mmCIF file of C-alpha atoms in Angstrom:
data_model
loop_
_atom_site.group_PDB
_atom_site.id
_atom_site.type_symbol
_atom_site.label_atom_id
_atom_site.label_comp_id
_atom_site.label_asym_id
_atom_site.label_seq_id
_atom_site.Cartn_x
_atom_site.Cartn_y
_atom_site.Cartn_z
ATOM 1 C CA MET A 1 94.472 103.647 71.088
ATOM 2 C CA THR A 2 95.105 103.060 74.790
ATOM 3 C CA THR A 3 94.676 105.587 77.600
ATOM 4 C CA HIS A 4 96.922 105.646 80.689
ATOM 5 C CA PRO A 5 95.054 105.581 84.045
ATOM 6 C CA ASP A 6 96.688 108.908 84.973
ATOM 7 C CA GLU A 7 95.209 110.487 81.856
ATOM 8 C CA LEU A 8 91.890 108.726 82.319
ATOM 9 C CA ALA A 9 91.427 110.331 85.739
ATOM 10 C CA GLY A 10 93.177 113.626 84.962
ATOM 11 C CA LEU A 11 95.756 113.045 87.692
ATOM 12 C CA THR A 12 98.662 114.904 86.092
ATOM 13 C CA GLY A 13 96.970 118.273 86.484
ATOM 14 C CA LEU A 14 96.773 117.788 90.260
ATOM 15 C CA PHE A 15 100.556 118.133 90.620
ATOM 16 C CA THR A 16 102.685 121.278 90.537
ATOM 17 C CA ASP A 17 105.370 121.887 87.924
ATOM 18 C CA GLN A 18 108.009 121.242 90.589
ATOM 19 C CA GLU A 19 106.426 117.921 91.563
ATOM 20 C CA ARG A 20 106.241 116.825 87.928
ATOM 21 C CA GLN A 21 109.880 117.792 87.379
ATOM 22 C CA ILE A 22 110.982 115.752 90.397
ATOM 23 C CA ALA A 23 109.087 112.764 89.014
ATOM 24 C CA LEU A 24 110.799 113.118 85.633
ATOM 25 C CA SER A 25 114.253 113.461 87.230
ATOM 26 C CA VAL A 26 113.850 110.371 89.398
ATOM 27 C CA ARG A 27 112.387 108.422 86.482
ATOM 28 C CA ALA A 28 115.364 109.376 84.314
ATOM 29 C CA LEU A 29 117.881 108.164 86.908
ATOM 30 C CA CYS A 30 116.014 104.885 87.292
ATOM 31 C CA ALA A 31 115.882 104.391 83.533
ATOM 32 C CA ALA A 32 119.595 105.031 83.145
ATOM 33 C CA GLU A 33 121.103 103.317 86.177
ATOM 34 C CA VAL A 34 118.644 100.744 87.518
ATOM 35 C CA GLU A 35 116.104 99.448 85.010
ATOM 36 C CA PRO A 36 118.673 97.897 82.627
ATOM 37 C CA HIS A 37 120.000 95.773 85.524
ATOM 38 C CA ILE A 38 117.128 95.321 87.972
ATOM 39 C CA GLY A 39 115.943 91.930 86.687
ATOM 40 C CA ARG A 40 119.449 90.511 86.988
ATOM 41 C CA TRP A 41 119.946 92.073 90.439
ATOM 42 C CA PHE A 42 116.713 90.465 91.570
ATOM 43 C CA GLU A 43 117.792 87.127 90.116
ATOM 44 C CA ASP A 44 121.285 87.403 91.633
ATOM 45 C CA GLY A 45 119.929 88.538 94.983
ATOM 46 C CA ALA A 46 121.945 91.757 95.246
ATOM 47 C CA PRO A 47 122.665 95.001 93.374
ATOM 48 C CA ASP A 48 126.101 95.276 91.783
ATOM 49 C CA ASP A 49 127.245 98.339 93.720
ATOM 50 C CA PRO A 50 124.822 99.513 96.412
ATOM 51 C CA ARG A 51 127.148 102.227 97.684
ATOM 52 C CA GLY A 52 127.648 103.594 94.171
ATOM 53 C CA LEU A 53 123.894 103.597 93.688
ATOM 54 C CA MET A 54 123.490 105.480 96.965
ATOM 55 C CA ARG A 55 125.946 108.122 95.743
ATOM 56 C CA SER A 56 123.922 108.547 92.564
ATOM 57 C CA LEU A 57 120.754 108.981 94.607
ATOM 58 C CA GLY A 58 122.570 111.516 96.771
ATOM 59 C CA SER A 59 123.688 113.459 93.703
ATOM 60 C CA LEU A 60 120.071 113.586 92.558
ATOM 61 C CA GLY A 61 119.103 115.015 95.959
ATOM 62 C CA VAL A 62 116.526 112.453 97.087
ATOM 63 C CA LEU A 63 118.275 111.325 100.305
ATOM 64 C CA GLY A 64 116.651 113.112 103.221
ATOM 65 C CA MET A 65 115.087 115.444 100.650
ATOM 66 C CA HIS A 66 112.231 116.371 103.014
ATOM 67 C CA LEU A 67 114.574 117.399 105.852
ATOM 68 C CA GLU A 68 115.880 120.929 106.459
ATOM 69 C CA GLY A 69 119.550 121.865 106.632
ATOM 70 C CA TYR A 70 122.719 119.743 106.780
ATOM 71 C CA GLY A 71 122.841 119.419 102.990
ATOM 72 C CA CYS A 72 119.256 118.143 102.762
ATOM 73 C CA GLY A 73 116.814 119.410 100.173
ATOM 74 C CA GLY A 74 114.135 120.902 102.421
ATOM 75 C CA MET A 75 111.433 119.806 99.975
ATOM 76 C CA THR A 76 107.778 119.238 100.698
ATOM 77 C CA ALA A 77 106.245 115.981 101.840
ATOM 78 C CA THR A 78 104.373 115.729 98.550
ATOM 79 C CA GLU A 79 107.573 116.176 96.557
ATOM 80 C CA TYR A 80 109.170 113.428 98.607
ATOM 81 C CA GLY A 81 106.120 111.249 98.002
ATOM 82 C CA VAL A 82 106.341 111.746 94.248
ATOM 83 C CA ALA A 83 109.989 110.657 94.376
ATOM 84 C CA CYS A 84 109.041 107.537 96.339
ATOM 85 C CA LEU A 85 106.387 106.695 93.742
ATOM 86 C CA GLU A 86 108.930 106.855 90.917
ATOM 87 C CA LEU A 87 111.556 104.901 92.852
ATOM 88 C CA GLU A 88 109.177 102.062 93.620
ATOM 89 C CA ALA A 89 107.794 102.086 90.101
ATOM 90 C CA CYS A 90 111.314 100.868 89.323
ATOM 91 C CA ASP A 91 111.686 98.524 92.309
ATOM 92 C CA SER A 92 110.543 98.375 95.939
ATOM 93 C CA GLY A 93 114.103 97.623 97.038
ATOM 94 C CA LEU A 94 115.293 100.905 95.549
ATOM 95 C CA ARG A 95 112.630 102.870 97.400
ATOM 96 C CA SER A 96 113.489 100.932 100.570
ATOM 97 C CA MET A 97 117.132 102.008 100.279
ATOM 98 C CA VAL A 98 116.060 105.634 100.074
ATOM 99 C CA SER A 99 113.395 105.341 102.789
ATOM 100 C CA VAL A 100 115.759 103.714 105.278
ATOM 101 C CA GLN A 101 118.487 106.234 104.541
ATOM 102 C CA GLY A 102 116.292 109.340 104.621
ATOM 103 C CA SER A 103 113.142 108.626 106.620
ATOM 104 C CA LEU A 104 114.578 106.256 109.224
ATOM 105 C CA ALA A 105 118.314 106.726 109.785
ATOM 106 C CA MET A 106 118.627 110.373 108.733
ATOM 107 C CA PHE A 107 115.301 111.431 110.248
ATOM 108 C CA ALA A 108 116.196 109.783 113.560
ATOM 109 C CA ILE A 109 119.493 111.661 113.718
ATOM 110 C CA TRP A 110 117.952 114.900 112.406
ATOM 111 C CA ARG A 111 115.097 114.780 114.911
ATOM 112 C CA TRP A 112 116.672 113.252 117.998
ATOM 113 C CA ALA A 113 120.492 113.398 117.969
ATOM 114 C CA SER A 114 122.697 116.143 119.375
ATOM 115 C CA GLU A 115 123.798 118.985 117.124
ATOM 116 C CA ALA A 116 127.317 117.564 116.998
ATOM 117 C CA GLU A 117 126.027 114.191 115.794
ATOM 118 C CA LYS A 118 123.844 115.885 113.194
ATOM 119 C CA GLN A 119 126.864 117.732 111.850
ATOM 120 C CA ARG A 120 128.916 114.556 111.947
ATOM 121 C CA TRP A 121 126.563 112.341 109.945
ATOM 122 C CA LEU A 122 123.865 114.161 108.023
ATOM 123 C CA PRO A 123 125.804 116.038 105.295
ATOM 124 C CA GLY A 124 127.557 112.844 104.186
ATOM 125 C CA MET A 125 124.326 110.884 104.330
ATOM 126 C CA ALA A 126 122.505 113.469 102.201
ATOM 127 C CA ALA A 127 125.269 113.183 99.605
ATOM 128 C CA GLY A 128 125.125 109.388 99.656
ATOM 129 C CA GLU A 129 128.757 109.177 100.768
ATOM 130 C CA VAL A 130 127.706 107.828 104.180
ATOM 131 C CA VAL A 131 125.148 105.022 104.358
ATOM 132 C CA GLY A 132 122.838 104.540 107.321
ATOM 133 C CA CYS A 133 120.595 101.776 108.640
ATOM 134 C CA PHE A 134 117.924 101.600 111.333
ATOM 135 C CA GLY A 135 118.016 98.890 113.989
ATOM 136 C CA LEU A 136 114.648 98.370 115.671
ATOM 137 C CA THR A 137 113.231 94.958 114.653
ATOM 138 C CA GLU A 138 114.693 91.939 116.438
ATOM 139 C CA PRO A 139 114.582 88.191 115.686
ATOM 140 C CA ASP A 140 111.831 87.666 118.285
ATOM 141 C CA HIS A 141 110.226 91.113 118.353
ATOM 142 C CA GLY A 142 108.740 92.810 115.296
ATOM 143 C CA SER A 143 105.247 94.146 115.958
ATOM 144 C CA ASP A 144 106.002 94.517 119.686
ATOM 145 C CA PRO A 145 109.153 96.661 119.810
ATOM 146 C CA ALA A 146 108.580 97.493 123.485
ATOM 147 C CA ALA A 147 109.701 93.933 124.267
ATOM 148 C CA MET A 148 113.084 94.344 122.547
ATOM 149 C CA ARG A 149 115.996 92.552 124.198
ATOM 150 C CA THR A 150 118.848 94.722 122.945
ATOM 151 C CA ARG A 151 120.192 96.532 125.983
ATOM 152 C CA ALA A 152 122.513 99.483 126.580
ATOM 153 C CA ARG A 153 124.163 99.946 129.969
ATOM 154 C CA ARG A 154 126.338 102.703 131.290
ATOM 155 C CA ASP A 155 129.992 101.945 131.915
ATOM 156 C CA GLY A 156 131.811 105.003 133.167
ATOM 157 C CA ALA A 157 131.398 107.766 130.613
ATOM 158 C CA ASP A 158 130.377 105.315 127.880
ATOM 159 C CA TRP A 159 127.481 103.101 126.866
ATOM 160 C CA VAL A 160 127.908 99.402 126.143
ATOM 161 C CA ILE A 161 125.307 97.837 123.846
ATOM 162 C CA ASP A 162 124.491 94.132 123.464
ATOM 163 C CA GLY A 163 121.809 92.593 121.252
ATOM 164 C CA ARG A 164 120.659 91.593 117.786
ATOM 165 C CA LYS A 165 118.596 93.319 115.145
ATOM 166 C CA MET A 166 116.995 91.525 112.198
ATOM 167 C CA TRP A 167 115.758 92.362 108.682
ATOM 168 C CA ILE A 168 117.783 95.559 108.529
ATOM 169 C CA THR A 169 117.892 97.220 105.099
ATOM 170 C CA ASN A 170 121.328 98.609 104.168
ATOM 171 C CA GLY A 171 122.852 96.917 107.231
ATOM 172 C CA SER A 172 125.843 95.270 105.563
ATOM 173 C CA VAL A 173 126.852 98.432 103.681
ATOM 174 C CA ALA A 174 126.089 100.997 106.399
ATOM 175 C CA ASP A 175 128.601 103.352 108.001
ATOM 176 C CA VAL A 176 126.285 104.291 110.853
ATOM 177 C CA ALA A 177 123.487 102.329 112.487
ATOM 178 C CA VAL A 178 120.690 103.918 114.489
ATOM 179 C CA ILE A 179 120.199 101.379 117.288
ATOM 180 C CA TRP A 180 117.272 101.373 119.711
ATOM 181 C CA ALA A 181 117.931 99.643 123.015
ATOM 182 C CA GLN A 182 116.494 99.152 126.481
ATOM 183 C CA THR A 183 118.183 101.166 129.229
ATOM 184 C CA ASP A 184 117.523 101.741 132.917
ATOM 185 C CA ASP A 185 115.494 104.830 131.998
ATOM 186 C CA GLY A 186 113.570 103.431 129.022
ATOM 187 C CA ILE A 187 114.196 102.796 125.353
ATOM 188 C CA ARG A 188 116.869 105.075 123.919
ATOM 189 C CA GLY A 189 118.452 105.603 120.524
ATOM 190 C CA PHE A 190 122.146 105.602 119.619
ATOM 191 C CA ALA A 191 124.080 106.537 116.489
ATOM 192 C CA VAL A 192 126.590 103.690 116.297
ATOM 193 C CA PRO A 193 129.498 103.739 113.819
ATOM 194 C CA THR A 194 129.535 100.305 112.220
ATOM 195 C CA GLU A 195 133.324 100.113 112.465
ATOM 196 C CA THR A 196 133.020 100.010 116.269
ATOM 197 C CA PRO A 197 134.544 96.812 117.740
ATOM 198 C CA GLY A 198 131.865 94.243 118.539
ATOM 199 C CA PHE A 199 129.530 95.383 115.738
ATOM 200 C CA THR A 200 128.960 92.932 112.887
ATOM 201 C CA ALA A 201 126.437 92.843 110.048
ATOM 202 C CA ASN A 202 125.580 89.591 108.296
ATOM 203 C CA THR A 203 123.829 89.720 104.937
ATOM 204 C CA ILE A 204 120.596 87.706 104.867
ATOM 205 C CA LYS A 205 120.477 85.287 101.947
ATOM 206 C CA HIS A 206 117.711 83.177 100.377
ATOM 207 C CA LYS A 207 115.135 85.967 100.270
ATOM 208 C CA MET A 208 112.361 85.621 97.705
ATOM 209 C CA SER A 209 111.337 89.278 98.032
ATOM 210 C CA LEU A 210 113.250 92.591 97.940
ATOM 211 C CA ARG A 211 116.100 90.633 96.387
ATOM 212 C CA ALA A 212 117.625 93.706 94.740
ATOM 213 C CA SER A 213 118.363 95.372 98.083
ATOM 214 C CA VAL A 214 120.700 94.549 100.949
ATOM 215 C CA THR A 215 119.073 93.075 104.066
ATOM 216 C CA SER A 216 121.086 92.148 107.140
ATOM 217 C CA GLU A 217 121.235 90.885 110.686
ATOM 218 C CA LEU A 218 123.065 93.191 113.096
ATOM 219 C CA VAL A 219 124.938 91.709 116.049
ATOM 220 C CA LEU A 220 126.153 93.985 118.856
ATOM 221 C CA ASP A 221 128.496 92.252 121.273
ATOM 222 C CA GLY A 222 129.812 94.674 123.874
ATOM 223 C CA VAL A 223 129.705 97.623 121.475
ATOM 224 C CA ARG A 224 131.100 100.634 123.332
ATOM 225 C CA VAL A 225 130.032 104.147 122.310
ATOM 226 C CA PRO A 226 130.504 107.505 124.036
ATOM 227 C CA GLU A 227 127.717 109.464 125.689
ATOM 228 C CA SER A 228 127.618 111.719 122.620
ATOM 229 C CA ALA A 229 126.267 108.818 120.527
ATOM 230 C CA ALA A 230 123.083 108.625 122.631
ATOM 231 C CA PHE A 231 120.056 110.665 121.583
ATOM 232 C CA PRO A 232 119.862 113.084 124.507
ATOM 233 C CA GLU A 233 116.158 113.776 125.007
ATOM 234 C CA VAL A 234 113.829 111.118 123.662
ATOM 235 C CA ARG A 235 112.781 108.156 125.803
ATOM 236 C CA GLY A 236 110.476 105.230 125.075
ATOM 237 C CA LEU A 237 108.831 104.233 121.823
ATOM 238 C CA ARG A 238 108.115 107.846 120.873
ATOM 239 C CA GLY A 239 111.526 107.998 119.195
ATOM 240 C CA PRO A 240 111.403 104.975 116.883
ATOM 241 C CA LEU A 241 107.681 105.307 116.157
ATOM 242 C CA SER A 242 108.153 108.881 114.949
ATOM 243 C CA CYS A 243 110.669 107.562 112.433
ATOM 244 C CA LEU A 244 108.363 104.737 111.336
ATOM 245 C CA SER A 245 105.600 107.236 110.586
ATOM 246 C CA GLU A 246 107.962 109.030 108.211
ATOM 247 C CA ALA A 247 108.880 105.805 106.427
ATOM 248 C CA ARG A 248 105.287 104.558 106.260
ATOM 249 C CA TYR A 249 104.267 107.797 104.578
ATOM 250 C CA GLY A 250 106.752 107.106 101.772
ATOM 251 C CA ILE A 251 105.293 103.620 101.352
ATOM 252 C CA VAL A 252 101.824 105.108 100.778
ATOM 253 C CA TRP A 253 103.232 106.640 97.591
ATOM 254 C CA GLY A 254 105.737 103.957 96.711
ATOM 255 C CA ALA A 255 103.238 101.101 96.601
ATOM 256 C CA MET A 256 101.294 102.965 93.928
ATOM 257 C CA GLY A 257 104.486 103.098 91.862
ATOM 258 C CA SER A 258 104.622 99.299 91.819
ATOM 259 C CA ALA A 259 100.932 99.218 90.934
ATOM 260 C CA ARG A 260 101.430 101.676 88.069
ATOM 261 C CA THR A 261 104.214 99.636 86.533
ATOM 262 C CA ALA A 262 102.143 96.452 86.732
ATOM 263 C CA ILE A 263 99.136 98.150 85.100
ATOM 264 C CA GLU A 264 101.250 99.622 82.306
ATOM 265 C CA CYS A 265 102.788 96.231 81.594
ATOM 266 C CA ALA A 266 99.435 94.436 81.624
ATOM 267 C CA GLN A 267 97.862 97.123 79.431
ATOM 268 C CA ARG A 268 100.585 96.801 76.787
ATOM 269 C CA TYR A 269 100.421 93.028 76.911
ATOM 270 C CA ALA A 270 96.643 93.013 76.546
ATOM 271 C CA VAL A 271 96.749 94.863 73.224
ATOM 272 C CA GLU A 272 99.757 92.953 71.849
ATOM 273 C CA ARG A 273 98.923 89.382 72.877
ATOM 274 C CA GLU A 274 96.482 87.600 70.592
ATOM 275 C CA GLN A 275 94.374 84.554 71.378
ATOM 276 C CA PHE A 276 91.456 83.197 69.366
ATOM 277 C CA GLY A 277 92.363 85.582 66.555
ATOM 278 C CA ARG A 278 92.177 88.867 68.475
ATOM 279 C CA PRO A 279 94.048 90.820 71.204
ATOM 280 C CA ILE A 280 93.144 89.582 74.674
ATOM 281 C CA GLY A 281 92.345 93.187 75.565
ATOM 282 C CA GLY A 282 89.275 92.830 73.396
ATOM 283 C CA PHE A 283 87.717 90.298 75.754
ATOM 284 C CA GLN A 284 85.357 91.509 78.437
ATOM 285 C CA LEU A 285 87.033 89.756 81.385
ATOM 286 C CA THR A 286 90.428 91.277 80.541
ATOM 287 C CA GLN A 287 88.862 94.709 80.263
ATOM 288 C CA GLN A 288 87.179 94.227 83.634
ATOM 289 C CA LYS A 289 90.551 93.399 85.206
ATOM 290 C CA LEU A 290 92.185 96.469 83.677
ATOM 291 C CA ALA A 291 89.283 98.698 84.732
ATOM 292 C CA ASP A 292 89.296 97.415 88.320
ATOM 293 C CA MET A 293 93.091 97.714 88.581
ATOM 294 C CA SER A 294 93.034 101.265 87.247
ATOM 295 C CA LEU A 295 90.199 102.256 89.554
ATOM 296 C CA GLU A 296 92.077 101.128 92.664
ATOM 297 C CA TYR A 297 95.284 102.742 91.414
ATOM 298 C CA VAL A 298 93.555 106.085 90.865
ATOM 299 C CA LYS A 299 91.974 105.960 94.331
ATOM 300 C CA GLY A 300 95.375 105.113 95.832
ATOM 301 C CA ILE A 301 97.057 108.065 94.133
ATOM 302 C CA LEU A 302 94.298 110.408 95.290
ATOM 303 C CA LEU A 303 94.675 109.140 98.863
ATOM 304 C CA ALA A 304 98.462 109.548 98.752
ATOM 305 C CA LEU A 305 98.137 113.051 97.341
ATOM 306 C CA HIS A 306 95.562 114.024 99.966
ATOM 307 C CA LEU A 307 97.836 112.786 102.759
ATOM 308 C CA GLY A 308 100.801 114.581 101.208
ATOM 309 C CA ARG A 309 98.972 117.894 101.012
ATOM 310 C CA LEU A 310 97.686 117.369 104.562
ATOM 311 C CA LYS A 311 101.180 116.583 105.830
ATOM 312 C CA ASP A 312 102.508 119.754 104.236
ATOM 313 C CA ALA A 313 99.662 121.852 105.651
ATOM 314 C CA THR A 314 99.181 120.580 109.195
ATOM 315 C CA GLY A 315 101.106 117.331 109.647
ATOM 316 C CA LEU A 316 99.752 113.781 109.790
ATOM 317 C CA ARG A 317 98.558 111.796 112.743
ATOM 318 C CA PRO A 318 99.852 108.192 112.962
ATOM 319 C CA GLU A 319 96.429 106.709 112.230
ATOM 320 C CA GLN A 320 96.214 108.740 109.024
ATOM 321 C CA VAL A 321 99.501 107.243 107.864
ATOM 322 C CA SER A 322 98.170 103.800 108.799
ATOM 323 C CA LEU A 323 95.076 104.439 106.691
ATOM 324 C CA GLY A 324 97.225 105.154 103.656
ATOM 325 C CA LYS A 325 99.704 102.343 104.187
ATOM 326 C CA LEU A 326 97.026 99.724 104.799
ATOM 327 C CA ASN A 327 94.939 100.643 101.773
ATOM 328 C CA ASN A 328 97.618 101.352 99.208
ATOM 329 C CA VAL A 329 99.840 98.346 99.834
ATOM 330 C CA ARG A 330 96.871 96.005 100.030
ATOM 331 C CA GLU A 331 95.492 97.321 96.734
ATOM 332 C CA ALA A 332 98.900 97.450 95.046
ATOM 333 C CA ILE A 333 99.618 93.793 95.721
ATOM 334 C CA GLU A 334 96.180 92.827 94.390
ATOM 335 C CA ILE A 335 96.827 94.908 91.267
ATOM 336 C CA CYS A 336 100.130 93.106 90.696
ATOM 337 C CA ARG A 337 98.535 89.708 91.194
ATOM 338 C CA THR A 338 95.770 90.550 88.737
ATOM 339 C CA ALA A 339 98.283 91.894 86.214
ATOM 340 C CA ARG A 340 100.118 88.591 86.509
ATOM 341 C CA THR A 341 96.992 86.735 85.422
ATOM 342 C CA ILE A 342 96.693 88.915 82.305
ATOM 343 C CA LEU A 343 100.248 87.968 81.349
ATOM 344 C CA GLY A 344 99.534 84.284 81.932
ATOM 345 C CA ALA A 345 102.685 82.179 82.089
ATOM 346 C CA ASN A 346 104.786 85.151 80.990
ATOM 347 C CA GLY A 347 103.725 86.836 84.200
ATOM 348 C CA ILE A 348 106.160 84.736 86.228
ATOM 349 C CA SER A 349 109.147 85.644 84.045
ATOM 350 C CA LEU A 350 111.653 88.328 85.028
ATOM 351 C CA GLU A 351 111.500 89.432 81.404
ATOM 352 C CA TYR A 352 108.470 91.339 82.673
ATOM 353 C CA PRO A 353 108.386 93.406 85.904
ATOM 354 C CA VAL A 354 105.113 92.126 87.326
ATOM 355 C CA ILE A 355 106.196 89.087 89.370
ATOM 356 C CA ARG A 356 109.145 91.049 90.774
ATOM 357 C CA HIS A 357 106.834 93.788 92.000
ATOM 358 C CA ALA A 358 104.342 91.265 93.358
ATOM 359 C CA ASN A 359 107.064 89.454 95.284
ATOM 360 C CA ASN A 360 108.485 92.707 96.614
ATOM 361 C CA LEU A 361 105.102 93.857 97.840
ATOM 362 C CA GLU A 362 104.827 90.714 99.952
ATOM 363 C CA SER A 363 107.543 92.324 102.109
ATOM 364 C CA VAL A 364 106.102 95.826 101.903
ATOM 365 C CA LEU A 365 102.773 94.394 103.096
ATOM 366 C CA THR A 366 104.272 93.392 106.440
ATOM 367 C CA TYR A 367 107.193 95.743 107.091
ATOM 368 C CA GLU A 368 106.726 99.112 108.780
ATOM 369 C CA GLY A 369 103.665 97.572 110.434
ATOM 370 C CA THR A 370 101.707 94.518 109.364
ATOM 371 C CA VAL A 371 98.181 94.590 107.955
ATOM 372 C CA GLU A 372 96.944 93.410 111.348
ATOM 373 C CA MET A 373 98.680 96.204 113.270
ATOM 374 C CA HIS A 374 97.450 98.970 110.977
ATOM 375 C CA THR A 375 93.949 97.504 111.071
ATOM 376 C CA LEU A 376 94.003 97.617 114.881
ATOM 377 C CA ILE A 377 95.341 101.175 114.889
ATOM 378 C CA LEU A 378 92.360 102.226 112.791
ATOM 379 C CA GLY A 379 89.984 100.115 114.868
ATOM 380 C CA GLN A 380 91.228 101.722 118.059
ATOM 381 C CA LYS A 381 90.559 105.201 116.667
ATOM 382 C CA LEU A 382 87.138 104.211 115.319
ATOM 383 C CA THR A 383 85.907 102.586 118.535
ATOM 384 C CA GLY A 384 88.037 104.029 121.316
ATOM 385 C CA GLN A 385 88.888 100.451 122.354
ATOM 386 C CA ASP A 386 92.423 99.047 122.457
ATOM 387 C CA ALA A 387 92.409 95.548 120.929
ATOM 388 C CA PHE A 388 96.181 95.050 120.722
ATOM 389 C CA ARG A 389 96.226 92.862 123.839
#
């Protein structure tokens, strides 16, 4: 008789009834609408109907669920984290869709846009009827967003934006793009309708990771928006980095969802697969792998839960989010790689979820801050010395 790592460590009892119910609701949607198709979507390189999927997620209430007002759920950070865990247990691309919609595009508008822009965009985004994307990363500037080349200049009562953004989730299906650009008074954010003349989004092909989500290049060629589209108060990197902290927090939970799925698959396989006349789970080296994987998973869940409770109580500092993102993604990808070895050759087949999760985590490892950047953030706090330059 096998024991799930959650049961082994007594994790379930650490969550409230509401948190457990959210997990079950998200898991049910994934089982009904995503899991039967996810292997094919990954193989095809795109979901069948990303906008329809976004509407389903909106109906469930997970889009911007941790934001207050404007049709958003107003739920706790821990409840949002639990949802992210279940979404990524299905697929990292699914959690990325939700994170970009809620923690990047919606949060940026909710936190920094004018009241009129909030009313214009947020209710539809919460319902999944309006899709958003977040344009910060550029072809030549990822870890150093301060060097971005996208520029917005005033022209009469309007702003005119020129530039390119790269690796933008939801870009080709978005109705509104949050664009960060250099201006004469620092970096500023803009809510740009994607139907604006001069705005184009090109879907990025030939990805070997996050294949079941839409990733795009954004091109802005003389895109003209009114003053109302500009975020009125925030200047500099404070704006985009505040949004990234929200998204990184979701990753702390989500990565453990991928790890959980890989462990569950490897655990089942270990008791069903026989070699040398016995299940491979009866061999010491396989048991060591399962024990080590489960240990790191349990520690990752405890870290995510601690950060969630802390965020709900007092808020999180950026370095605390970095601590969680660095550890949990790094351990999750190692768990998936180890699970792959338990499955042997079957581990590279899309008939099993392990290689898909491992490939996806290769992207999660470097987006929203690379391992190197999060390491240096922690090092700076531990030593008081800035080693970025």
